[in-house]
Amino acid sequence: MRGFFFALALACAACTPAPEQTDATVAPAGRLEVRDAWAAPTPNGVNVSAGYLTIINGGNEADRLIGAESTRAGRVEVHEMIMDGAVMQMRPIQALEIGAGETASLSPGGAHLMFYEVAEPFTDGQTVSVRLQFERAGPVDINLPVRRAAAHGASH
Ligand SMILES: [Cu+2]
């Protein structure tokens, strides 16, 4: 599994022009990197949506994603997918741990951010601002372009 995540990180590094952070003097908060963030458009008539991202912990201490908020949603939760018998279901989790040197992928079919009480629908081309809350690193602000899952798959 570790190898898979490592390969994934390399693959995504190839499609991101930003240079790698290699300065050994940066604070631990600077060792967390978020990539490939995006949100799904809200389906018609539904005020709920999901967000996806990759969190890379380049530091030497584990961190935990403990919450998220957005001005575009009344509430944002971190969800995981579990098997309930033969049915895949999602449920909120209190924290998502990202071990030292590890990568956590929030992607369709797996863990994700869940936006509730979305007053104004997420539509293609918009950007949704989200503040992630980490136990060690504190708040990290990110922007999620709104797009369809297929567009993401095609880009890799
Ligand atoms: Cu969910």
PDB file of C-alpha atoms and ligand atoms in Angstrom:
ATOM      1  CA  MET A   1       0.000   0.000   0.000  1.00  0.00           C
ATOM      2  CA  ARG A   2       2.848   2.321   0.861  1.00  0.00           C
ATOM      3  CA  GLY A   3       4.389   1.679  -2.527  1.00  0.00           C
ATOM      4  CA  PHE A   4       1.130   2.480  -4.210  1.00  0.00           C
ATOM      5  CA  PHE A   5       0.828   5.810  -2.418  1.00  0.00           C
ATOM      6  CA  PHE A   6       4.423   6.619  -3.215  1.00  0.00           C
ATOM      7  CA  ALA A   7       3.822   5.936  -6.893  1.00  0.00           C
ATOM      8  CA  LEU A   8       0.699   8.074  -6.744  1.00  0.00           C
ATOM      9  CA  ALA A   9       2.626  10.955  -5.212  1.00  0.00           C
ATOM     10  CA  LEU A  10       5.234  10.695  -7.956  1.00  0.00           C
ATOM     11  CA  ALA A  11       2.587  10.592 -10.660  1.00  0.00           C
ATOM     12  CA  CYS A  12       0.940  13.704  -9.269  1.00  0.00           C
ATOM     13  CA  ALA A  13       4.269  15.466  -8.820  1.00  0.00           C
ATOM     14  CA  ALA A  14       4.757  15.039 -12.547  1.00  0.00           C
ATOM     15  CA  CYS A  15       1.560  16.933 -13.324  1.00  0.00           C
ATOM     16  CA  THR A  16       2.094  19.757 -10.838  1.00  0.00           C
ATOM     17  CA  PRO A  17       4.485  22.506 -11.886  1.00  0.00           C
ATOM     18  CA  ALA A  18       5.139  23.724  -8.307  1.00  0.00           C
ATOM     19  CA  PRO A  19       8.682  22.918  -7.142  1.00  0.00           C
ATOM     20  CA  GLU A  20       9.206  20.486  -4.286  1.00  0.00           C
ATOM     21  CA  GLN A  21       9.612  22.020  -0.843  1.00  0.00           C
ATOM     22  CA  THR A  22      13.047  20.845   0.229  1.00  0.00           C
ATOM     23  CA  ASP A  23      14.096  23.533   2.701  1.00  0.00           C
ATOM     24  CA  ALA A  24      14.951  21.647   5.889  1.00  0.00           C
ATOM     25  CA  THR A  25      14.387  24.738   8.019  1.00  0.00           C
ATOM     26  CA  VAL A  26      10.665  25.181   7.297  1.00  0.00           C
ATOM     27  CA  ALA A  27       8.282  24.754  10.213  1.00  0.00           C
ATOM     28  CA  PRO A  28       6.457  21.417  10.515  1.00  0.00           C
ATOM     29  CA  ALA A  29       3.294  23.145   9.274  1.00  0.00           C
ATOM     30  CA  GLY A  30       5.088  23.784   5.980  1.00  0.00           C
ATOM     31  CA  ARG A  31       5.667  20.072   5.504  1.00  0.00           C
ATOM     32  CA  LEU A  32       2.034  19.376   4.742  1.00  0.00           C
ATOM     33  CA  GLU A  33       1.143  19.710   1.128  1.00  0.00           C
ATOM     34  CA  VAL A  34      -2.271  19.504  -0.469  1.00  0.00           C
ATOM     35  CA  ARG A  35      -2.573  18.614  -4.140  1.00  0.00           C
ATOM     36  CA  ASP A  36      -5.204  17.699  -6.695  1.00  0.00           C
ATOM     37  CA  ALA A  37      -8.051  19.254  -4.742  1.00  0.00           C
ATOM     38  CA  TRP A  38     -11.420  19.431  -6.464  1.00  0.00           C
ATOM     39  CA  ALA A  39     -15.107  19.386  -5.669  1.00  0.00           C
ATOM     40  CA  ALA A  40     -18.000  17.766  -7.473  1.00  0.00           C
ATOM     41  CA  PRO A  41     -20.857  19.883  -8.818  1.00  0.00           C
ATOM     42  CA  THR A  42     -23.989  19.682  -6.664  1.00  0.00           C
ATOM     43  CA  PRO A  43     -26.612  17.510  -8.363  1.00  0.00           C
ATOM     44  CA  ASN A  44     -29.813  19.338  -9.319  1.00  0.00           C
ATOM     45  CA  GLY A  45     -32.064  19.933  -6.355  1.00  0.00           C
ATOM     46  CA  VAL A  46     -29.547  18.621  -3.842  1.00  0.00           C
ATOM     47  CA  ASN A  47     -27.677  20.832  -1.397  1.00  0.00           C
ATOM     48  CA  VAL A  48     -24.891  18.367  -0.662  1.00  0.00           C
ATOM     49  CA  SER A  49     -21.577  17.814  -2.424  1.00  0.00           C
ATOM     50  CA  ALA A  50     -18.208  16.117  -1.992  1.00  0.00           C
ATOM     51  CA  GLY A  51     -14.616  17.306  -2.173  1.00  0.00           C
ATOM     52  CA  TYR A  52     -11.437  15.370  -2.904  1.00  0.00           C
ATOM     53  CA  LEU A  53      -7.747  16.026  -2.357  1.00  0.00           C
ATOM     54  CA  THR A  54      -4.377  14.478  -1.749  1.00  0.00           C
ATOM     55  CA  ILE A  55      -2.525  15.333   1.462  1.00  0.00           C
ATOM     56  CA  ILE A  56       1.216  14.732   1.523  1.00  0.00           C
ATOM     57  CA  ASN A  57       2.911  14.747   4.901  1.00  0.00           C
ATOM     58  CA  GLY A  58       6.566  15.433   4.139  1.00  0.00           C
ATOM     59  CA  GLY A  59       7.402  15.946   7.804  1.00  0.00           C
ATOM     60  CA  ASN A  60       8.713  13.410  10.277  1.00  0.00           C
ATOM     61  CA  GLU A  61       5.699  13.515  12.581  1.00  0.00           C
ATOM     62  CA  ALA A  62       2.202  12.229  11.961  1.00  0.00           C
ATOM     63  CA  ASP A  63      -0.595  14.759  11.642  1.00  0.00           C
ATOM     64  CA  ARG A  64      -4.347  14.415  11.667  1.00  0.00           C
ATOM     65  CA  LEU A  65      -7.026  16.129   9.648  1.00  0.00           C
ATOM     66  CA  ILE A  66      -9.577  16.965  12.346  1.00  0.00           C
ATOM     67  CA  GLY A  67     -12.056  19.159  10.544  1.00  0.00           C
ATOM     68  CA  ALA A  68     -12.911  21.454   7.676  1.00  0.00           C
ATOM     69  CA  GLU A  69     -15.099  24.447   7.000  1.00  0.00           C
ATOM     70  CA  SER A  70     -16.185  26.502   4.029  1.00  0.00           C
ATOM     71  CA  THR A  71     -18.135  29.699   3.537  1.00  0.00           C
ATOM     72  CA  ARG A  72     -20.007  27.818   0.795  1.00  0.00           C
ATOM     73  CA  ALA A  73     -21.443  25.181   3.113  1.00  0.00           C
ATOM     74  CA  GLY A  74     -23.229  25.227   6.436  1.00  0.00           C
ATOM     75  CA  ARG A  75     -21.181  22.256   7.541  1.00  0.00           C
ATOM     76  CA  VAL A  76     -18.232  20.234   6.225  1.00  0.00           C
ATOM     77  CA  GLU A  77     -17.458  16.736   7.476  1.00  0.00           C
ATOM     78  CA  VAL A  78     -14.659  14.274   6.789  1.00  0.00           C
ATOM     79  CA  HIS A  79     -16.150  10.974   5.627  1.00  0.00           C
ATOM     80  CA  GLU A  80     -14.835   7.505   5.049  1.00  0.00           C
ATOM     81  CA  MET A  81     -16.364   4.627   3.100  1.00  0.00           C
ATOM     82  CA  ILE A  82     -17.098   1.366   4.864  1.00  0.00           C
ATOM     83  CA  MET A  83     -18.704  -1.892   3.818  1.00  0.00           C
ATOM     84  CA  ASP A  84     -21.990  -2.541   5.592  1.00  0.00           C
ATOM     85  CA  GLY A  85     -22.643  -6.111   4.505  1.00  0.00           C
ATOM     86  CA  ALA A  86     -22.553  -5.854   0.718  1.00  0.00           C
ATOM     87  CA  VAL A  87     -23.367  -2.157   0.687  1.00  0.00           C
ATOM     88  CA  MET A  88     -20.763   0.587   0.583  1.00  0.00           C
ATOM     89  CA  GLN A  89     -21.695   3.381   2.952  1.00  0.00           C
ATOM     90  CA  MET A  90     -20.127   6.590   4.112  1.00  0.00           C
ATOM     91  CA  ARG A  91     -19.798   7.771   7.653  1.00  0.00           C
ATOM     92  CA  PRO A  92     -18.198  10.744   9.373  1.00  0.00           C
ATOM     93  CA  ILE A  93     -14.839  10.298  11.067  1.00  0.00           C
ATOM     94  CA  GLN A  94     -13.345  12.443  13.805  1.00  0.00           C
ATOM     95  CA  ALA A  95      -9.854  12.435  12.361  1.00  0.00           C
ATOM     96  CA  LEU A  96      -7.921  11.213   9.349  1.00  0.00           C
ATOM     97  CA  GLU A  97      -4.327  10.358  10.216  1.00  0.00           C
ATOM     98  CA  ILE A  98      -1.503  11.032   7.782  1.00  0.00           C
ATOM     99  CA  GLY A  99       1.642   9.313   9.031  1.00  0.00           C
ATOM    100  CA  ALA A 100       5.094  10.856   8.726  1.00  0.00           C
ATOM    101  CA  GLY A 101       6.192  10.693   5.100  1.00  0.00           C
ATOM    102  CA  GLU A 102       2.835   9.329   4.003  1.00  0.00           C
ATOM    103  CA  THR A 103       0.162  10.429   1.598  1.00  0.00           C
ATOM    104  CA  ALA A 104      -3.576  10.376   2.205  1.00  0.00           C
ATOM    105  CA  SER A 105      -5.777  10.315  -0.844  1.00  0.00           C
ATOM    106  CA  LEU A 106      -9.356  11.509  -0.571  1.00  0.00           C
ATOM    107  CA  SER A 107     -10.859  10.303  -3.820  1.00  0.00           C
ATOM    108  CA  PRO A 108     -14.149   9.018  -5.259  1.00  0.00           C
ATOM    109  CA  GLY A 109     -15.064   5.689  -3.663  1.00  0.00           C
ATOM    110  CA  GLY A 110     -12.951   6.484  -0.599  1.00  0.00           C
ATOM    111  CA  ALA A 111     -12.558   9.167   2.024  1.00  0.00           C
ATOM    112  CA  HIS A 112     -13.836  12.605   1.086  1.00  0.00           C
ATOM    113  CA  LEU A 113     -14.960  15.971   2.365  1.00  0.00           C
ATOM    114  CA  MET A 114     -18.727  16.231   2.596  1.00  0.00           C
ATOM    115  CA  PHE A 115     -20.381  19.598   2.145  1.00  0.00           C
ATOM    116  CA  TYR A 116     -23.800  20.027   3.732  1.00  0.00           C
ATOM    117  CA  GLU A 117     -26.256  22.906   3.510  1.00  0.00           C
ATOM    118  CA  VAL A 118     -24.790  24.194   0.258  1.00  0.00           C
ATOM    119  CA  ALA A 119     -26.891  27.332  -0.269  1.00  0.00           C
ATOM    120  CA  GLU A 120     -25.633  28.191  -3.743  1.00  0.00           C
ATOM    121  CA  PRO A 121     -24.983  25.147  -5.993  1.00  0.00           C
ATOM    122  CA  PHE A 122     -21.404  24.215  -6.904  1.00  0.00           C
ATOM    123  CA  THR A 123     -21.151  24.510 -10.673  1.00  0.00           C
ATOM    124  CA  ASP A 124     -18.409  23.628 -13.160  1.00  0.00           C
ATOM    125  CA  GLY A 125     -15.674  26.232 -13.304  1.00  0.00           C
ATOM    126  CA  GLN A 126     -16.266  27.677  -9.845  1.00  0.00           C
ATOM    127  CA  THR A 127     -13.726  27.530  -7.044  1.00  0.00           C
ATOM    128  CA  VAL A 128     -14.734  26.564  -3.523  1.00  0.00           C
ATOM    129  CA  SER A 129     -12.531  27.782  -0.665  1.00  0.00           C
ATOM    130  CA  VAL A 130     -12.046  25.373   2.204  1.00  0.00           C
ATOM    131  CA  ARG A 131     -10.127  25.700   5.439  1.00  0.00           C
ATOM    132  CA  LEU A 132      -8.740  22.367   6.584  1.00  0.00           C
ATOM    133  CA  GLN A 133      -7.931  21.984  10.252  1.00  0.00           C
ATOM    134  CA  PHE A 134      -4.953  19.834  11.195  1.00  0.00           C
ATOM    135  CA  GLU A 135      -4.013  18.815  14.702  1.00  0.00           C
ATOM    136  CA  ARG A 136      -0.366  19.863  14.340  1.00  0.00           C
ATOM    137  CA  ALA A 137      -0.197  22.085  11.290  1.00  0.00           C
ATOM    138  CA  GLY A 138      -3.296  24.085  12.255  1.00  0.00           C
ATOM    139  CA  PRO A 139      -5.453  25.691   9.571  1.00  0.00           C
ATOM    140  CA  VAL A 140      -4.593  25.172   5.896  1.00  0.00           C
ATOM    141  CA  ASP A 141      -6.584  27.110   3.303  1.00  0.00           C
ATOM    142  CA  ILE A 142      -7.146  25.466  -0.053  1.00  0.00           C
ATOM    143  CA  ASN A 143      -9.204  26.080  -3.189  1.00  0.00           C
ATOM    144  CA  LEU A 144     -11.185  23.324  -4.843  1.00  0.00           C
ATOM    145  CA  PRO A 145     -12.043  23.824  -8.514  1.00  0.00           C
ATOM    146  CA  VAL A 146     -15.488  22.423  -9.231  1.00  0.00           C
ATOM    147  CA  ARG A 147     -15.402  19.776 -11.936  1.00  0.00           C
ATOM    148  CA  ARG A 148     -16.696  16.364 -12.831  1.00  0.00           C
ATOM    149  CA  ALA A 149     -14.929  13.173 -11.792  1.00  0.00           C
ATOM    150  CA  ALA A 150     -14.338  12.160 -15.426  1.00  0.00           C
ATOM    151  CA  ALA A 151     -12.275  15.275 -16.060  1.00  0.00           C
ATOM    152  CA  HIS A 152      -9.999  14.350 -13.191  1.00  0.00           C
ATOM    153  CA  GLY A 153      -9.546  10.782 -14.394  1.00  0.00           C
ATOM    154  CA  ALA A 154      -8.743  11.958 -17.906  1.00  0.00           C
ATOM    155  CA  SER A 155      -5.999  14.276 -16.663  1.00  0.00           C
ATOM    156  CA  HIS A 156      -3.986  11.330 -15.336  1.00  0.00           C
TER     157      HIS A 156
HETATM  158 CU    CU B   1     -19.886  11.572   2.446  1.00  0.00          CU
END
